[in-house]
Amino acid sequence: VQLVESGGGSVQAGGSLRLSCAASGFIFSDAAMSWVRQAPGKRLERVAAINSGGIYLHYADSVKGRFTISRDNGKSTLYLQLSNLKSEDTATYYCSRSWGGDGVRGQGTQVTVS
């Protein structure tokens, strides 16, 4: 299993970013996936999840209405659109092969909001 996140960066508050997670080593279209994040000194937080078919979605209250999770099973890629970013969104973001955020994760991509 390999998950490679990309798309992070530094943005001003109110800005947007699109994160991607390229998956390999497993049947991506059979797997529920999620995005989790961890800020320095804070616990890992699941921010969004999506089932294998892309029909069922879950968002943490802290990001609801601002983040959008999606997937392209043909490309084995998971996405997270981040909009109206706030300073408290600053964290390392990981994709996870799981619904609950506790599965295998990639190396992460840093998002910094100033």
mmCIF file of C-alpha atoms in Angstrom:
data_model
loop_
_atom_site.group_PDB
_atom_site.id
_atom_site.type_symbol
_atom_site.label_atom_id
_atom_site.label_comp_id
_atom_site.label_asym_id
_atom_site.label_seq_id
_atom_site.Cartn_x
_atom_site.Cartn_y
_atom_site.Cartn_z
ATOM 1 C CA VAL A 1 0.000 0.000 0.000
ATOM 2 C CA GLN A 2 1.350 3.393 -0.967
ATOM 3 C CA LEU A 3 -0.313 6.759 -0.490
ATOM 4 C CA VAL A 4 1.349 9.940 -1.701
ATOM 5 C CA GLU A 5 -0.151 13.287 -0.756
ATOM 6 C CA SER A 6 0.538 16.530 -2.584
ATOM 7 C CA GLY A 7 -0.880 20.001 -3.051
ATOM 8 C CA GLY A 8 -0.123 21.581 0.291
ATOM 9 C CA GLY A 9 1.398 25.009 0.670
ATOM 10 C CA SER A 10 1.214 28.375 2.369
ATOM 11 C CA VAL A 11 -1.871 30.510 1.827
ATOM 12 C CA GLN A 12 -3.527 33.515 3.382
ATOM 13 C CA ALA A 13 -6.692 33.169 5.405
ATOM 14 C CA GLY A 14 -9.673 32.905 3.096
ATOM 15 C CA GLY A 15 -7.646 31.190 0.410
ATOM 16 C CA SER A 16 -8.028 27.769 -1.155
ATOM 17 C CA LEU A 17 -5.955 24.691 -1.850
ATOM 18 C CA ARG A 18 -6.604 21.320 -3.448
ATOM 19 C CA LEU A 19 -4.893 18.321 -1.948
ATOM 20 C CA SER A 20 -4.379 15.089 -3.860
ATOM 21 C CA CYS A 21 -3.550 11.578 -2.724
ATOM 22 C CA ALA A 22 -2.249 9.111 -5.287
ATOM 23 C CA ALA A 23 -2.906 5.539 -4.195
ATOM 24 C CA SER A 24 -1.300 2.296 -5.308
ATOM 25 C CA GLY A 25 -0.781 -1.240 -4.105
ATOM 26 C CA PHE A 26 -4.431 -2.007 -3.428
ATOM 27 C CA ILE A 27 -7.780 -1.891 -5.185
ATOM 28 C CA PHE A 28 -8.561 1.762 -4.646
ATOM 29 C CA SER A 29 -12.148 1.496 -5.886
ATOM 30 C CA ASP A 30 -12.920 -1.021 -3.113
ATOM 31 C CA ALA A 31 -11.620 1.135 -0.286
ATOM 32 C CA ALA A 32 -13.208 3.778 1.873
ATOM 33 C CA MET A 33 -10.774 6.655 2.278
ATOM 34 C CA SER A 34 -10.365 9.609 4.555
ATOM 35 C CA TRP A 35 -8.315 12.715 5.205
ATOM 36 C CA VAL A 36 -6.892 13.361 8.624
ATOM 37 C CA ARG A 37 -4.774 16.215 9.914
ATOM 38 C CA GLN A 38 -2.464 16.884 12.784
ATOM 39 C CA ALA A 39 -1.384 20.259 14.059
ATOM 40 C CA PRO A 40 1.662 20.624 16.324
ATOM 41 C CA GLY A 41 0.784 19.557 19.843
ATOM 42 C CA LYS A 42 -2.696 18.430 18.879
ATOM 43 C CA ARG A 43 -4.345 15.082 18.333
ATOM 44 C CA LEU A 44 -4.922 13.557 14.951
ATOM 45 C CA GLU A 45 -8.280 14.738 13.613
ATOM 46 C CA ARG A 46 -10.320 13.114 10.875
ATOM 47 C CA VAL A 47 -11.624 15.912 8.695
ATOM 48 C CA ALA A 48 -13.422 14.020 5.927
ATOM 49 C CA ALA A 49 -14.239 10.526 4.724
ATOM 50 C CA ILE A 50 -15.711 9.003 1.600
ATOM 51 C CA ASN A 51 -16.952 5.512 0.875
ATOM 52 C CA SER A 52 -15.656 3.411 -1.998
ATOM 53 C CA GLY A 53 -18.304 4.560 -4.439
ATOM 54 C CA GLY A 54 -18.080 8.203 -3.493
ATOM 55 C CA ILE A 55 -21.700 8.347 -2.351
ATOM 56 C CA TYR A 56 -21.395 8.533 1.426
ATOM 57 C CA LEU A 57 -19.427 11.454 2.830
ATOM 58 C CA HIS A 58 -18.503 12.570 6.312
ATOM 59 C CA TYR A 59 -17.094 15.891 7.474
ATOM 60 C CA ALA A 60 -15.882 17.090 10.815
ATOM 61 C CA ASP A 61 -17.913 19.996 12.129
ATOM 62 C CA SER A 62 -14.796 22.145 12.034
ATOM 63 C CA VAL A 63 -14.569 21.937 8.226
ATOM 64 C CA LYS A 64 -18.170 21.368 7.152
ATOM 65 C CA GLY A 65 -19.155 23.762 4.380
ATOM 66 C CA ARG A 66 -15.522 24.655 3.634
ATOM 67 C CA PHE A 67 -13.837 21.372 2.655
ATOM 68 C CA THR A 68 -14.966 18.917 -0.026
ATOM 69 C CA ILE A 69 -13.734 15.353 -0.330
ATOM 70 C CA SER A 70 -13.924 13.532 -3.644
ATOM 71 C CA ARG A 71 -12.302 10.677 -5.488
ATOM 72 C CA ASP A 72 -11.522 9.495 -8.993
ATOM 73 C CA ASN A 73 -11.488 5.715 -8.930
ATOM 74 C CA GLY A 74 -10.255 5.556 -12.506
ATOM 75 C CA LYS A 75 -7.141 7.481 -11.465
ATOM 76 C CA SER A 76 -6.843 5.913 -7.983
ATOM 77 C CA THR A 77 -6.713 9.404 -6.553
ATOM 78 C CA LEU A 78 -8.370 11.021 -3.557
ATOM 79 C CA TYR A 79 -8.901 14.764 -3.322
ATOM 80 C CA LEU A 80 -9.641 17.344 -0.671
ATOM 81 C CA GLN A 81 -10.692 20.821 -1.741
ATOM 82 C CA LEU A 82 -9.979 23.318 1.018
ATOM 83 C CA SER A 83 -11.764 26.659 0.813
ATOM 84 C CA ASN A 84 -12.150 29.681 3.074
ATOM 85 C CA LEU A 85 -9.090 28.531 4.973
ATOM 86 C CA LYS A 86 -8.549 29.663 8.539
ATOM 87 C CA SER A 87 -5.405 29.804 10.652
ATOM 88 C CA GLU A 88 -6.681 26.863 12.672
ATOM 89 C CA ASP A 89 -6.561 24.719 9.529
ATOM 90 C CA THR A 90 -2.759 24.837 9.677
ATOM 91 C CA ALA A 91 -1.613 21.220 9.960
ATOM 92 C CA THR A 92 -0.066 18.304 8.168
ATOM 93 C CA TYR A 93 -2.732 16.568 6.129
ATOM 94 C CA TYR A 94 -2.682 12.829 5.485
ATOM 95 C CA CYS A 95 -4.849 10.553 3.441
ATOM 96 C CA SER A 96 -5.781 7.263 5.034
ATOM 97 C CA ARG A 97 -6.985 3.967 3.664
ATOM 98 C CA SER A 98 -9.940 3.761 5.999
ATOM 99 C CA TRP A 99 -13.274 5.374 6.793
ATOM 100 C CA GLY A 100 -12.288 6.214 10.345
ATOM 101 C CA GLY A 101 -8.907 7.752 9.621
ATOM 102 C CA ASP A 102 -7.011 5.041 11.470
ATOM 103 C CA GLY A 103 -5.704 3.112 8.481
ATOM 104 C CA VAL A 104 -2.448 3.285 6.595
ATOM 105 C CA ARG A 105 -1.406 6.876 5.893
ATOM 106 C CA GLY A 106 0.950 8.578 3.533
ATOM 107 C CA GLN A 107 3.794 10.936 4.413
ATOM 108 C CA GLY A 108 1.527 13.950 4.550
ATOM 109 C CA THR A 109 1.459 17.391 2.994
ATOM 110 C CA GLN A 110 1.793 20.611 4.989
ATOM 111 C CA VAL A 111 -0.864 23.297 4.895
ATOM 112 C CA THR A 112 0.001 26.636 6.483
ATOM 113 C CA VAL A 113 -2.589 29.411 6.733
ATOM 114 C CA SER A 114 -1.496 32.876 7.781
#
